[in-house]
XYZ file of C-alpha atoms in Angstrom:
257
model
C -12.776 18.776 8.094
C -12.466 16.174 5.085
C -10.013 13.845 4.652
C -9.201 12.386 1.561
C -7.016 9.315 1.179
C -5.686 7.584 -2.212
C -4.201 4.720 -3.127
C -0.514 5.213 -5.092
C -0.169 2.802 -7.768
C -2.996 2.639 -11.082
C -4.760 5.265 -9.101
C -2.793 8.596 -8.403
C 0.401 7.436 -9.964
C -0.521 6.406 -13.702
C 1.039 6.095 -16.998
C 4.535 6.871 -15.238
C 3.464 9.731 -13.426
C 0.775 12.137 -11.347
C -1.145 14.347 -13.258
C -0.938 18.674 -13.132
C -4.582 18.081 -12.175
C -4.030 16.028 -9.109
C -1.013 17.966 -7.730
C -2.863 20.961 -7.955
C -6.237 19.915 -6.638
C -4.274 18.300 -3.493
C -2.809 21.610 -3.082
C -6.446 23.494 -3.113
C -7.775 20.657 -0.764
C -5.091 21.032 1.678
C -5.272 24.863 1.306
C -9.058 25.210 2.143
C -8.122 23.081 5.596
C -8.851 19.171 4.576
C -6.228 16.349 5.053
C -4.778 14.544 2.229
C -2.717 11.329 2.032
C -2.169 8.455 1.244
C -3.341 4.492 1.942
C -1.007 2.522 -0.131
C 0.772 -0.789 -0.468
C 4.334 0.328 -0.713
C 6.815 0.772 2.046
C 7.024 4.263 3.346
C 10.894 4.513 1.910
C 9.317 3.888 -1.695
C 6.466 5.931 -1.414
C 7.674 9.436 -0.127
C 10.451 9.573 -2.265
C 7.961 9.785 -5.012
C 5.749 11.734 -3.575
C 8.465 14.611 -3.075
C 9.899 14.096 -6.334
C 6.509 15.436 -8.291
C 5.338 18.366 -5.141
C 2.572 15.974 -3.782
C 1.467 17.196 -0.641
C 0.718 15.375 2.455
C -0.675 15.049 6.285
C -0.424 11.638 6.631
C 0.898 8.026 5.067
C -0.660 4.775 5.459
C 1.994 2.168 4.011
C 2.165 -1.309 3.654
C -1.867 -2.167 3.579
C -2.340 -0.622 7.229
C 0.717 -2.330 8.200
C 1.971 1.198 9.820
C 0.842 4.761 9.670
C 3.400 7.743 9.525
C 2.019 11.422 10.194
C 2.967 13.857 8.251
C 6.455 14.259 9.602
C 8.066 10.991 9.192
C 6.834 9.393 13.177
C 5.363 6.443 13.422
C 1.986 6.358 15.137
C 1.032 2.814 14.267
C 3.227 -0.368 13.380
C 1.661 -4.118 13.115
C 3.686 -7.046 13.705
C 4.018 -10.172 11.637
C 5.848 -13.159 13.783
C 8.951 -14.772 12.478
C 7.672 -18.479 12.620
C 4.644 -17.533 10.176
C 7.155 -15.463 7.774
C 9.481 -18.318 7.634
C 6.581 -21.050 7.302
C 4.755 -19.035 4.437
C 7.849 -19.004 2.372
C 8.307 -22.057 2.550
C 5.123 -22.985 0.552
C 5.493 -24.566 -3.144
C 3.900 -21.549 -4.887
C 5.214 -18.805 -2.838
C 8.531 -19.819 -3.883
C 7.276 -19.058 -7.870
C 7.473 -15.615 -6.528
C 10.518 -13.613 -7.998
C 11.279 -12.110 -4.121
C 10.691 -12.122 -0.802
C 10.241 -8.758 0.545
C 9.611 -8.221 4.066
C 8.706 -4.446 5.693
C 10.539 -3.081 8.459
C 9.805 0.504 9.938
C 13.328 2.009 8.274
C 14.152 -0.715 5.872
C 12.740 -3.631 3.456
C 15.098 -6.747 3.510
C 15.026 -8.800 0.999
C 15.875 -12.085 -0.277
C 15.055 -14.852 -3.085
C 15.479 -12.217 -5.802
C 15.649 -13.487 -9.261
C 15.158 -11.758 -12.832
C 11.567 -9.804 -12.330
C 12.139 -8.141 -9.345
C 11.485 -4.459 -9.176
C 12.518 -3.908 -5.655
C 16.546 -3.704 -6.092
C 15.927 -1.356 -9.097
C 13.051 1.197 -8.078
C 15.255 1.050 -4.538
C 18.523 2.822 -7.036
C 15.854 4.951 -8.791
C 14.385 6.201 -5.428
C 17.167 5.752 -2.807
C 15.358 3.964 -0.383
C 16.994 1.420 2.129
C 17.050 -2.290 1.503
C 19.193 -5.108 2.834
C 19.677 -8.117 1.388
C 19.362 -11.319 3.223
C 19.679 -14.894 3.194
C 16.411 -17.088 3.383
C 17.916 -18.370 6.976
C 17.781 -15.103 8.272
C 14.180 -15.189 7.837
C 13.536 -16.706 11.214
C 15.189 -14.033 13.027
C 13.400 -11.200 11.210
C 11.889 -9.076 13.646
C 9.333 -5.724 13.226
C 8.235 -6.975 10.083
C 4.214 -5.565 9.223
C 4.319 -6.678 5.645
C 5.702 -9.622 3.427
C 5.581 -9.021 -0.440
C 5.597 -11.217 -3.349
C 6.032 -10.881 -7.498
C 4.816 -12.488 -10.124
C 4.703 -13.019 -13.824
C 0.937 -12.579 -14.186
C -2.143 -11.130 -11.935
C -3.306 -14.424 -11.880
C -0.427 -16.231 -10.015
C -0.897 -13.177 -7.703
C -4.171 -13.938 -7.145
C -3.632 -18.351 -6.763
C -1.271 -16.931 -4.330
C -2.864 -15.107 -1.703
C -5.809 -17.641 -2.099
C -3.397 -19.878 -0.764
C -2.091 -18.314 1.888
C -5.106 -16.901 2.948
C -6.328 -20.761 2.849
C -3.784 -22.301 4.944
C -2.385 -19.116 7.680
C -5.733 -17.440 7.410
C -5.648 -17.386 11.122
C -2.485 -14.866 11.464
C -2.852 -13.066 8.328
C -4.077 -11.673 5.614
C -2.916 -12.205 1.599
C -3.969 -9.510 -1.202
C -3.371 -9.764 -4.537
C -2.644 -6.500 -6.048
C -2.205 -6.506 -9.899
C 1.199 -8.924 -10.221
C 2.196 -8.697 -6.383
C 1.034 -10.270 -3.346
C 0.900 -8.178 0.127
C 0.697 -9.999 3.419
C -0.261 -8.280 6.555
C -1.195 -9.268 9.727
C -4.824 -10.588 10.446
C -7.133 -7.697 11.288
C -4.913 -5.130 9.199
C -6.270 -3.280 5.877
C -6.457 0.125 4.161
C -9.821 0.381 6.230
C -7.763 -0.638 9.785
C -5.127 1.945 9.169
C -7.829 5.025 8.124
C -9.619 3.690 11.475
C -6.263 3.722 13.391
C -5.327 7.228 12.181
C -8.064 9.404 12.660
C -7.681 7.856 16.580
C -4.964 8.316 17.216
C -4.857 11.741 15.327
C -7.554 12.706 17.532
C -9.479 13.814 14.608
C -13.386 14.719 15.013
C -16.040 16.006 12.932
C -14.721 15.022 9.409
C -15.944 13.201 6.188
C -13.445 10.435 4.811
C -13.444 10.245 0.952
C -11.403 7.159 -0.165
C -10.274 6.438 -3.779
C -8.707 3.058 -5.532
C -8.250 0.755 -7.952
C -7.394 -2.731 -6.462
C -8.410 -5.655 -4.281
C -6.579 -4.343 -1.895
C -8.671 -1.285 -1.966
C -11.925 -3.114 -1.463
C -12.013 -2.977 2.458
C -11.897 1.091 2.649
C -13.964 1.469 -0.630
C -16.702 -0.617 1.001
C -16.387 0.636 4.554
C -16.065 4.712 3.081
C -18.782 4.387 0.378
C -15.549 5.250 -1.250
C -14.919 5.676 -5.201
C -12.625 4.457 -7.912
C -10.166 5.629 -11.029
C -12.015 5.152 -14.547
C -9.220 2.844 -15.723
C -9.619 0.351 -12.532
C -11.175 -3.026 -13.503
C -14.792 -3.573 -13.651
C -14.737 -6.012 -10.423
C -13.688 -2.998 -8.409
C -15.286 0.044 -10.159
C -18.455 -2.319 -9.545
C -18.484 -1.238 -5.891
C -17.541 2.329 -5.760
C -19.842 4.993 -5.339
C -18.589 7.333 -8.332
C -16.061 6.970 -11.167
C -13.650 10.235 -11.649
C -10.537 10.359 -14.568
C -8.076 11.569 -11.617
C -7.707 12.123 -7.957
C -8.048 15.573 -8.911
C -10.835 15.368 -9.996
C -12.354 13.646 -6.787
C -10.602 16.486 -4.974
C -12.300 18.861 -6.921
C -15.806 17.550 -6.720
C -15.653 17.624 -3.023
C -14.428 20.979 -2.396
């Protein structure tokens, strides 16, 4: 069996969509018996929704960095935990608070809060339908199941100061990754290579080839741990250390079948 698993944003969602090529070689992978899904930053409620809406088919969906791992039915078979104290101590750091929201990942629902003009969240969550409550910054401290905590910002480079920053002073309990203009925060020990590792254990899967493909920092981990590849429009820091370059997931797909 081979299992292929791609990042969403920049690498099989680009230029405001997925391409014929990659909904169609998913469809041929899956067909022939291989697993396809997907390792991604987003929340599960922002990812499927999309995923529906252009026919991609799926086994399995790693959200939030690792944070938690949904099978191909909707269960959770993995959630991390970020505690309360460290969510409510991060944002209350001088350049967190630059960030344009604070959104924090639950297992049915993101809650947000600090929202000002910038913020994608409260209008891709109309677009898509997915679940989001608003909250005030108090409430922080009483957040509970929360695997990921999200930032925006004007430029890659604040993203990047960022999670230097955090990763600097609560290195201990997490873990900060700049991706493009956002900031994910996961629990220490949690990454795109954690939640492949976590899935095919507790899918039971055995005998199979992995085949990982991205375009961010945040891809790094499984790209290096895989041998995995990268999107031809990724930047040179990451294409750097993948394996192979292909236009499109489909492609990838393709070359493996």
């Amino acid at each position: 069996m081979k299992i292929a698993a791609s990042d969403y944003d920049g690498t099989l969602f680009r230029k405001g969509t997925i391409s014929d090529e990659t909904i169609q070689g998913v469809h041929n992978w899956r067909a022939a018996g291989n697993k396809f899904g997907m390792v991604s930053g987003r929340d599960y409620g922002m990812l499927i929704p999309q995923l529906n809406h252009y026919g991609v088919e799926y086994d399995f969906a790693i959200c939030n960095n690792g944070g938690i791992i949904r099978d191909q039915s909707g269960n959770v078979i993995y959630q991390a935990n970020i505690d309360s104290q460290t969510l409510k101590d991060m944002s209350q750091e001088p350049f967190v608070r630059k960030s344009f929201h604070f959104a924090f990942s639950a297992k049915d629902v993101t809650y947000l809060c600090h929202e000002s003009e910038g913020s994608w969240i409260t209008r891709e969550a109309k677009e898509w339908n997915f679940p989001i409550i608003k909250i005030n910054e108090s409430d922080i401290i009483n957040l509970k199941g929360i695997h990921q905590f999200s930032l925006g910002f004007k430029q890659a480079e604040e993203a990047t100061k960022c999670a230097e920053i955090l990763n600097d002073k609560f290195g201990k309990n997490i873990c900060a990754y700049p991706n493009a203009c956002s900031v994910d925060v996961t629990p220490i020990g949690i990454s795109k290579k954690q939640g492949l590792e976590h899935l095919v254990n507790a899918m039971n899967w055995n005998d199979f080839s992995i085949y990982v493909i991205g375009d961010e920092v945040n891809d790094l981990p499984m790209i290096s741990a895989f041998n995995g590849y990268s999107i031809n429009t990724a930047r040179d820091v990451i294409k750097s250390q993948a394996c192979k370059i292909f236009s499109d997931v489909g492609e990838m797909l393709n070359f493996f079948l």
